[in-house]
CSV table of C-alpha atoms in Angstrom, one decimal:
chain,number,residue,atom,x,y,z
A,1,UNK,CA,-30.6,-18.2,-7.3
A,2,UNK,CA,-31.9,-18.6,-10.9
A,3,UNK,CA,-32.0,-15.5,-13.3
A,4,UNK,CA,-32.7,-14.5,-16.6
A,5,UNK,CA,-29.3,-11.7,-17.8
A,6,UNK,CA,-30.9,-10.8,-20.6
A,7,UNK,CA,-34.5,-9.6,-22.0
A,8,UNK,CA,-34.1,-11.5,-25.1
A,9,UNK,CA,-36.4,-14.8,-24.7
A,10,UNK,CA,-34.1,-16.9,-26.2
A,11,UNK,CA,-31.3,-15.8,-24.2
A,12,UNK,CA,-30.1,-19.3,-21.7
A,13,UNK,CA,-31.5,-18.9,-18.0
A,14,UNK,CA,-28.2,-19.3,-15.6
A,15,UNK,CA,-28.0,-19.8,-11.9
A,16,UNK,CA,-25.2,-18.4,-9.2
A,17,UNK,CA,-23.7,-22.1,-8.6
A,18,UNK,CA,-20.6,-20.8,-6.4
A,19,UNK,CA,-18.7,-17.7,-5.4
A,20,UNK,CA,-15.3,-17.2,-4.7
A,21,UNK,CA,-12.2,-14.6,-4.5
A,22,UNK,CA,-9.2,-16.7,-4.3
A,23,UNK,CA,-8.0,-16.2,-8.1
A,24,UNK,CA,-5.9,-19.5,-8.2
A,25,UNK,CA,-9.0,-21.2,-6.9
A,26,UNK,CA,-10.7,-19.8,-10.3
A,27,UNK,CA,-8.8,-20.5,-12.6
A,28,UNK,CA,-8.5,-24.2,-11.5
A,29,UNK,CA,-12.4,-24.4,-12.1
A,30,UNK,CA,-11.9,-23.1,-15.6
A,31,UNK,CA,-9.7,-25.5,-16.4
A,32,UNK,CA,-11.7,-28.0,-15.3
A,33,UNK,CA,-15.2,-27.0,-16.8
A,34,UNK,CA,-13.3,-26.3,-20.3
A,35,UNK,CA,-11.8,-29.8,-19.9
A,36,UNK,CA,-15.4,-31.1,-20.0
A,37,UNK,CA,-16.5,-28.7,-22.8
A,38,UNK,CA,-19.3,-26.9,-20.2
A,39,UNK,CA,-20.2,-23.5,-20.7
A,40,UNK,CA,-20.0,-20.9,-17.9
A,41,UNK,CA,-19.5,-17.7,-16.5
A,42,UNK,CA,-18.1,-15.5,-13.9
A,43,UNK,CA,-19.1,-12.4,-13.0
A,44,UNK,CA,-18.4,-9.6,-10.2
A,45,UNK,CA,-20.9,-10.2,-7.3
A,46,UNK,CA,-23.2,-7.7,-7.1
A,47,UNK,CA,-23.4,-6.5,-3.3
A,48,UNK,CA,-26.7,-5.1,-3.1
A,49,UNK,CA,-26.8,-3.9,0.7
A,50,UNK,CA,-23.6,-2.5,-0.1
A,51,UNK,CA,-21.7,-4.2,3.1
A,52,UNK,CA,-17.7,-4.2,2.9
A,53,UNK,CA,-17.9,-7.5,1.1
A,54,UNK,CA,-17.2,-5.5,-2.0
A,55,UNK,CA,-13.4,-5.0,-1.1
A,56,UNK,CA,-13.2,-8.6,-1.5
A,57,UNK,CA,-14.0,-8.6,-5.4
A,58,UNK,CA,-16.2,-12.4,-4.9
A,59,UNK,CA,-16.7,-13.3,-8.5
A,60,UNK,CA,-19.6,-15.7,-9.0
A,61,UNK,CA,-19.6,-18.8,-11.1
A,62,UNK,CA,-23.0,-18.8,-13.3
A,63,UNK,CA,-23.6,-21.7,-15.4
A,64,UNK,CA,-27.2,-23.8,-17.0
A,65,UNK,CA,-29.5,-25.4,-14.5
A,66,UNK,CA,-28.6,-28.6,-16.5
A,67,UNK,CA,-24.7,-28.9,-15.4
A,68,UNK,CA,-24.9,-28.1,-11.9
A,69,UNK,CA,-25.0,-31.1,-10.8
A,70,UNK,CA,-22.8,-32.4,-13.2
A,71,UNK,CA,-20.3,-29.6,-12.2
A,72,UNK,CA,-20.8,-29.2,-8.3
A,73,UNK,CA,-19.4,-33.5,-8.8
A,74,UNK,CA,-16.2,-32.0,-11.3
A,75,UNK,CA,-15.7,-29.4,-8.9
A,76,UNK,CA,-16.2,-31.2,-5.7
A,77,UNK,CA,-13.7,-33.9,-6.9
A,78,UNK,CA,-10.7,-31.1,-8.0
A,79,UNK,CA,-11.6,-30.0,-4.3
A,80,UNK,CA,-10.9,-33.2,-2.9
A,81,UNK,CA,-8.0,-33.8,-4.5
A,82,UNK,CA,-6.0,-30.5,-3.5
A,83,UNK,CA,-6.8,-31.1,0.3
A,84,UNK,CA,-5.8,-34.7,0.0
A,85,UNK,CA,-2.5,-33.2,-1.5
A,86,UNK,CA,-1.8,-30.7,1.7
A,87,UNK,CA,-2.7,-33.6,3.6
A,88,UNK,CA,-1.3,-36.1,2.4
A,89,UNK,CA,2.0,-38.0,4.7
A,90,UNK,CA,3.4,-40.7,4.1
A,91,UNK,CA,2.2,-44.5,5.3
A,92,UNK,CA,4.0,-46.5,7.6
A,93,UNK,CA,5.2,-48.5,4.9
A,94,UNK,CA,6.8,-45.6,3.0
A,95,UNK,CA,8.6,-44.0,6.2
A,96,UNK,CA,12.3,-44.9,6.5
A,97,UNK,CA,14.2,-44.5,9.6
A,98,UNK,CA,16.5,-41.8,10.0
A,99,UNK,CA,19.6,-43.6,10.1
A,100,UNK,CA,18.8,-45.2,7.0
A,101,UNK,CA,17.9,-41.7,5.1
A,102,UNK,CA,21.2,-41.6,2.6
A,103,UNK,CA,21.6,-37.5,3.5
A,104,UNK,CA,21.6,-37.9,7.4
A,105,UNK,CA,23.6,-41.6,7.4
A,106,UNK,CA,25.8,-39.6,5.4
A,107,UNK,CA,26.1,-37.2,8.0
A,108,UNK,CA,26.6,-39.3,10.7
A,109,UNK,CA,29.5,-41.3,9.0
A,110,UNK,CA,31.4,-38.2,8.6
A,111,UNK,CA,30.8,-37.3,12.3
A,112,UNK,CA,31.9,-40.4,13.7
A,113,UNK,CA,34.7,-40.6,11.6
A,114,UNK,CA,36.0,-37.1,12.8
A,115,UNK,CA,35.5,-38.5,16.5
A,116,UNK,CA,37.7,-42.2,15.2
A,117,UNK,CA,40.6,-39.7,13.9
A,118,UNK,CA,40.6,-37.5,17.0
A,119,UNK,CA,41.0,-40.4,19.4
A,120,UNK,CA,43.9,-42.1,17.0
A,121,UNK,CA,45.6,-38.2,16.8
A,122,UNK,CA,44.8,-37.7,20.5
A,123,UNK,CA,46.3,-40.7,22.1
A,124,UNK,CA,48.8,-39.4,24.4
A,125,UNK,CA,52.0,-41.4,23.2
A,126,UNK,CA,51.3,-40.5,19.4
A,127,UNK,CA,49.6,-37.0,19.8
A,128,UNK,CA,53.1,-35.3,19.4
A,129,UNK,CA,54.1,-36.8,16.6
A,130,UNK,CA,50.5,-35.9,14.6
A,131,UNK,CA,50.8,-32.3,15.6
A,132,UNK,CA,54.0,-31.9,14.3
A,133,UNK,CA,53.2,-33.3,11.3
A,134,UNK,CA,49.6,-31.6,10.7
A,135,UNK,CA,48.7,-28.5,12.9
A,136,UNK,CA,48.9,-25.6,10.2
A,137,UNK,CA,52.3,-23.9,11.6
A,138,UNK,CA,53.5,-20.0,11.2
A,139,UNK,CA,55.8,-20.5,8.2
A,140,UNK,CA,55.3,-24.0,7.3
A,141,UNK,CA,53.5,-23.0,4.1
A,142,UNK,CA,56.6,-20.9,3.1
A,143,UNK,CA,58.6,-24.6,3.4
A,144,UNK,CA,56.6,-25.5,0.7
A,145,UNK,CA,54.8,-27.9,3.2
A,146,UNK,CA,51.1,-26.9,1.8
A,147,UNK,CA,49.5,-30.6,2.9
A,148,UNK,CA,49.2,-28.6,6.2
A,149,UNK,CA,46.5,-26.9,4.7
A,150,UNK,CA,44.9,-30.4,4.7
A,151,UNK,CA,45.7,-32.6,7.1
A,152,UNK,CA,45.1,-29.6,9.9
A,153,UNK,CA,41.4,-29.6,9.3
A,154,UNK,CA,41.7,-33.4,10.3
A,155,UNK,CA,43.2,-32.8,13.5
A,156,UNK,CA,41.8,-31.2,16.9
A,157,UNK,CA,42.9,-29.7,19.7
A,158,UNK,CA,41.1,-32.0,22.3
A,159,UNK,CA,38.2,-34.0,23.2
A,160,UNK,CA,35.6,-31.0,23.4
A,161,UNK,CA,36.6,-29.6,20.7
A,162,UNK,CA,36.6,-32.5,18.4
A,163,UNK,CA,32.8,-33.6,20.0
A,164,UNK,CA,32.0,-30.3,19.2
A,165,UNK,CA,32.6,-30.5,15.9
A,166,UNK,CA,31.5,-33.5,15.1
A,167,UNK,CA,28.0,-31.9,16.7
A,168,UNK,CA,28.5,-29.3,14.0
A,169,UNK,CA,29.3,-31.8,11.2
A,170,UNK,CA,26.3,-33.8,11.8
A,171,UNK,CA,24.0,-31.1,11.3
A,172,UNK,CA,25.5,-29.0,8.6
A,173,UNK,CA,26.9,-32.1,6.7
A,174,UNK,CA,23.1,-33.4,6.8
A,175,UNK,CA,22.0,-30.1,5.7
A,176,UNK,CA,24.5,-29.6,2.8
A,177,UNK,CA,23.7,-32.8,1.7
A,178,UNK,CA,20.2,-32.4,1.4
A,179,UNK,CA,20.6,-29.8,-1.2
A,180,UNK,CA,23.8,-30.6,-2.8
A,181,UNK,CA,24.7,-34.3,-2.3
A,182,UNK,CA,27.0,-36.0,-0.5
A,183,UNK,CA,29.9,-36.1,-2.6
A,184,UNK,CA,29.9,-32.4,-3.2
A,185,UNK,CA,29.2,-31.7,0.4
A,186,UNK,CA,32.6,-33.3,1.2
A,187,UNK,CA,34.5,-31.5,-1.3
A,188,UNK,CA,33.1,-28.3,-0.3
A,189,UNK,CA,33.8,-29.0,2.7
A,190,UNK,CA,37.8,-29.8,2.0
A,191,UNK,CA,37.8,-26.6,-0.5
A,192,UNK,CA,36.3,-24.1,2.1
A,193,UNK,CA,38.1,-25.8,5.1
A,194,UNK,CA,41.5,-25.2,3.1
A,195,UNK,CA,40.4,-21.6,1.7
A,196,UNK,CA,39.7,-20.4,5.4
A,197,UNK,CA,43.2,-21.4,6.6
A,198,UNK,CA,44.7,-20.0,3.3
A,199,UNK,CA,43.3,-16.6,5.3
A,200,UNK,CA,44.3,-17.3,8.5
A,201,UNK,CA,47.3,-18.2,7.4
A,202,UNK,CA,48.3,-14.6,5.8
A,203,UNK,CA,46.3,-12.5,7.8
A,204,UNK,CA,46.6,-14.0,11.9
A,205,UNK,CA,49.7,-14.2,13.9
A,206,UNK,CA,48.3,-17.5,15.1
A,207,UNK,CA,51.6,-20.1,15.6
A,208,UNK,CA,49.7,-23.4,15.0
A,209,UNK,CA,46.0,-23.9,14.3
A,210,UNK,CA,43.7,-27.1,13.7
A,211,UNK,CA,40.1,-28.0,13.2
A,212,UNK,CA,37.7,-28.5,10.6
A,213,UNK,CA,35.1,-26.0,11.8
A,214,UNK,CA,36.4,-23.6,8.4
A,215,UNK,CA,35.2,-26.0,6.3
A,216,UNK,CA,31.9,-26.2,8.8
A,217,UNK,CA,31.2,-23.0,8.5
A,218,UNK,CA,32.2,-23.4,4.6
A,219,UNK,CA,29.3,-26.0,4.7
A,220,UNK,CA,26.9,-23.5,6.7
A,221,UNK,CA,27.6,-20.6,4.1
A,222,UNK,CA,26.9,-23.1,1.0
A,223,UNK,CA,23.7,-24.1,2.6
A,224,UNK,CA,22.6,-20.4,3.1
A,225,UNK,CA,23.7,-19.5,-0.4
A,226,UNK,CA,22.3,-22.0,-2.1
A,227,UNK,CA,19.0,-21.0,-0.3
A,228,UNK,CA,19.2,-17.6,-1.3
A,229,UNK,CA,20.1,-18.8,-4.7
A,230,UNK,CA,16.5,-20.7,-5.0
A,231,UNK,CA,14.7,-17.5,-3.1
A,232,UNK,CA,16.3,-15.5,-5.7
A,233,UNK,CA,14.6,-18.0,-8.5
A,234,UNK,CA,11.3,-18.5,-7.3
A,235,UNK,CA,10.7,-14.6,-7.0
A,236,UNK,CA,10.5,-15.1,-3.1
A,237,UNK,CA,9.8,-11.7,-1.2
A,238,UNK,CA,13.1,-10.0,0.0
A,239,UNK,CA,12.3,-9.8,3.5
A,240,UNK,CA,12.4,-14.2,2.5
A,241,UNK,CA,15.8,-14.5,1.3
A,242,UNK,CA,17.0,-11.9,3.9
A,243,UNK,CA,15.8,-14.8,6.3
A,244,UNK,CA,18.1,-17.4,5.3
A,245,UNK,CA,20.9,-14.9,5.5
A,246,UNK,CA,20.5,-13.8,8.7
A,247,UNK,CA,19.9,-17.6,10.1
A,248,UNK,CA,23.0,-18.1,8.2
A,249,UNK,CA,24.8,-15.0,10.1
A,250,UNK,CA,23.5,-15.4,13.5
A,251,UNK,CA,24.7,-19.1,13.7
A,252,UNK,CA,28.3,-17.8,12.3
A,253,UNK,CA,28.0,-14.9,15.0
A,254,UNK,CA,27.1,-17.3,18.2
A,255,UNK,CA,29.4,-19.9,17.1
A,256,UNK,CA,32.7,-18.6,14.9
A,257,UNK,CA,34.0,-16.0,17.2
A,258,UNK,CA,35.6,-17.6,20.1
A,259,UNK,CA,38.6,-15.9,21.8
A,260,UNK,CA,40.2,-19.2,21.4
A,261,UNK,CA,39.6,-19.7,17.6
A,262,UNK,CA,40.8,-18.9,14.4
A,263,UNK,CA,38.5,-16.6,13.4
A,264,UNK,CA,39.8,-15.1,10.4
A,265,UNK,CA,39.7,-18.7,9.1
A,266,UNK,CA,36.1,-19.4,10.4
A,267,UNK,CA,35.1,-16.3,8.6
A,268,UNK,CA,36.5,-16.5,4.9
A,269,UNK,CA,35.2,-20.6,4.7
A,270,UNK,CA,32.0,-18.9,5.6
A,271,UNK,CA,32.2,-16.4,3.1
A,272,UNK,CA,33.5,-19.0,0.7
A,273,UNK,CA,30.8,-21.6,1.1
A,274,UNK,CA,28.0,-18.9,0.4
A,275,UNK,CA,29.7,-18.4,-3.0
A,276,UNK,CA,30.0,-21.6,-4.0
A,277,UNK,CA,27.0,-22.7,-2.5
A,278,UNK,CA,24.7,-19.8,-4.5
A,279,UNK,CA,26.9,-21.1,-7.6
A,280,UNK,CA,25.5,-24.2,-7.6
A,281,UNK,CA,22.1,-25.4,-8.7
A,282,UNK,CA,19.3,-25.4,-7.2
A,283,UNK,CA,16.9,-28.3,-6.4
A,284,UNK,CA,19.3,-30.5,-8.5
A,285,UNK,CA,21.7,-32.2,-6.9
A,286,UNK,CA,24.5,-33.3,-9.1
A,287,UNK,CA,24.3,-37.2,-10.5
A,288,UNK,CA,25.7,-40.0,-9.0
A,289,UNK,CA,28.7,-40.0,-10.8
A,290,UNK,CA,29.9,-36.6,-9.9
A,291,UNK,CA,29.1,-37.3,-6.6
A,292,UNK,CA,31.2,-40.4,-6.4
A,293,UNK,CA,34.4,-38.3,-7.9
A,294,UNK,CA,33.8,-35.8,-6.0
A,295,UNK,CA,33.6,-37.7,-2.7
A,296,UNK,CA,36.0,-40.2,-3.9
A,297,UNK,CA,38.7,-37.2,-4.8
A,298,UNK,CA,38.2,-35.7,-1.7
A,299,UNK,CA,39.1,-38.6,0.3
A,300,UNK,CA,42.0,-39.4,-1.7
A,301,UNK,CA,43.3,-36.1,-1.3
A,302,UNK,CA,43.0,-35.8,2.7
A,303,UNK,CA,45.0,-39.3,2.1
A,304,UNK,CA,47.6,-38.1,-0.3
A,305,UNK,CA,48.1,-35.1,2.3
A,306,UNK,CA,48.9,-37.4,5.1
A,307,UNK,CA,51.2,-39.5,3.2
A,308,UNK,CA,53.2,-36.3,2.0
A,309,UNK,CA,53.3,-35.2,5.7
A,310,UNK,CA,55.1,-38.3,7.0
């Protein structure tokens, strides 16, 4: 359609080259036509058989008979280019196999290393002598013995449970990892692991306790809080952030609360892992140098635990 706006002769003859409604869409083609230093306009469409099309607010793009062309080819390649963008995966040469992906090899080391340890503590003529040492017992923290707090996460009850954590640590260590890196993951893990039998420790009438799921549900809680944390930034609706919690909270609910476990200690590395996690920052993992003390520290110290406990 071609119109003159105005009764003035002189006044430029324009043309309804597109309409639209999506605002972001708009202001995209602004930038683009001011780029190029091409005049135009946008006006309300004018719905002149007054169908419900109005609710829509469609505001049309009018511009010189002279640049359409030139501007349906700007526009059309803009276009192009955000589709190819939604679109876009990767190639076979860019795609890396799982096991290779640093977060999920991570992962996977850590899970299989918790398996190793359980069938070295396990073994039935040295089992004893590991438990004694280890297991998290009523008043061995009052005896000054504190590694407990350390070496228990290291140690399992049996087979199924040490499989299933390792299940656990294969998914939430990839997870963690993901967001926070691999060092930090493990010292989370260690801090929340130890804070959650600080708990069960003061609060249960347990006699002897082992496993690392505190410090897996400490990993769980620093994932969800650290997504929260980025919901929170990025002005994501409520009923969004609420989401993550409650993923967060039903996985605790169907996992933590067997009649067998240490609940009390399942809960607070929960609780601590969502603070630490929505402490730290978002969409930037630390460098690689933090990472390595971190990871490197944490190590050391599970070590330095099992020294002391000899």
């Amino acid at each position: 359609m071609v119109e003159n706006n105005s009764n003035d002769a002189d006044e430029k003859i324009l043309m309804h080259l597109l309409a639209s409604h999506d605002s972001l869409w708009i202001s995209q083609c602004n930038a683009a036509l001011q780029a190029e230093g091409i005049e135009y306009n946008w006006c309300k469409y004018a719905n002149e058989i007054n169908t419900p099309n109005d609710i829509y607010d469609i505001m049309v793009l009018d511009v010189e008979p002279a640049d359409a062309l030139n501007i349906i080819e700007i526009l059309s390649e803009q276009l192009g280019e955000d589709i190819s963008k939604k679109q876009r995966v990767r190639s076979p040469a860019e795609w890396v196999p799982l096991f290779l992906q640093p977060d999920f090899a991570f992962a996977l080391c850590l899970a299989l290393l918790l398996i190793a340890g359980s069938i070295i503590t396990l073994d039935v003529t040295r089992a004893s002598s590991f438990f004694q040492r280890g297991a998290l017992l009523a008043g061995s923290l009052s005896d000054g013995q504190w590694w407990r707090l350390i070496t228990a996460a290291t140690l399992h009850a049996d087979y199924q449970h040490a499989i299933s954590n390792a299940s656990f640590m294969l998914v939430l260590a990839w997870a963690a990892s993901e967001r926070l890196g691999p060092g930090v993951t493990l010292f989370y893990w260690l801090i929340t692991a130890i804070t959650g039998f600080i708990v069960g420790y003061l609060f249960s009438d347990i006699n002897a306790t082992v496993g690392a799921s505190g410090g897996l549900f400490g990993l769980l809680g620093a994932t969800g809080g650290n997504g929260l944390r980025g919901r929170f930034e990025i002005s994501f609706a409520w009923r969004e952030r609420m989401r993550i919690g409650g993923a967060a909270v039903l996985l605790l609910a169907f996992t933590a609360f067997n009649p067998e476990s240490n609940i009390k200690a399942h809960v607070s590395g929960f609780i601590s892992g969502l603070v630490v996690g929505f402490i730290a920052p978002v969409n930037k993992r630390a460098n690689w140098l933090i990472q390595l003390i971190a990871g490197v520290a944490s190590m050391a110290v599970v070590i330095f635990a099992w020294v002391c406990a000899r």
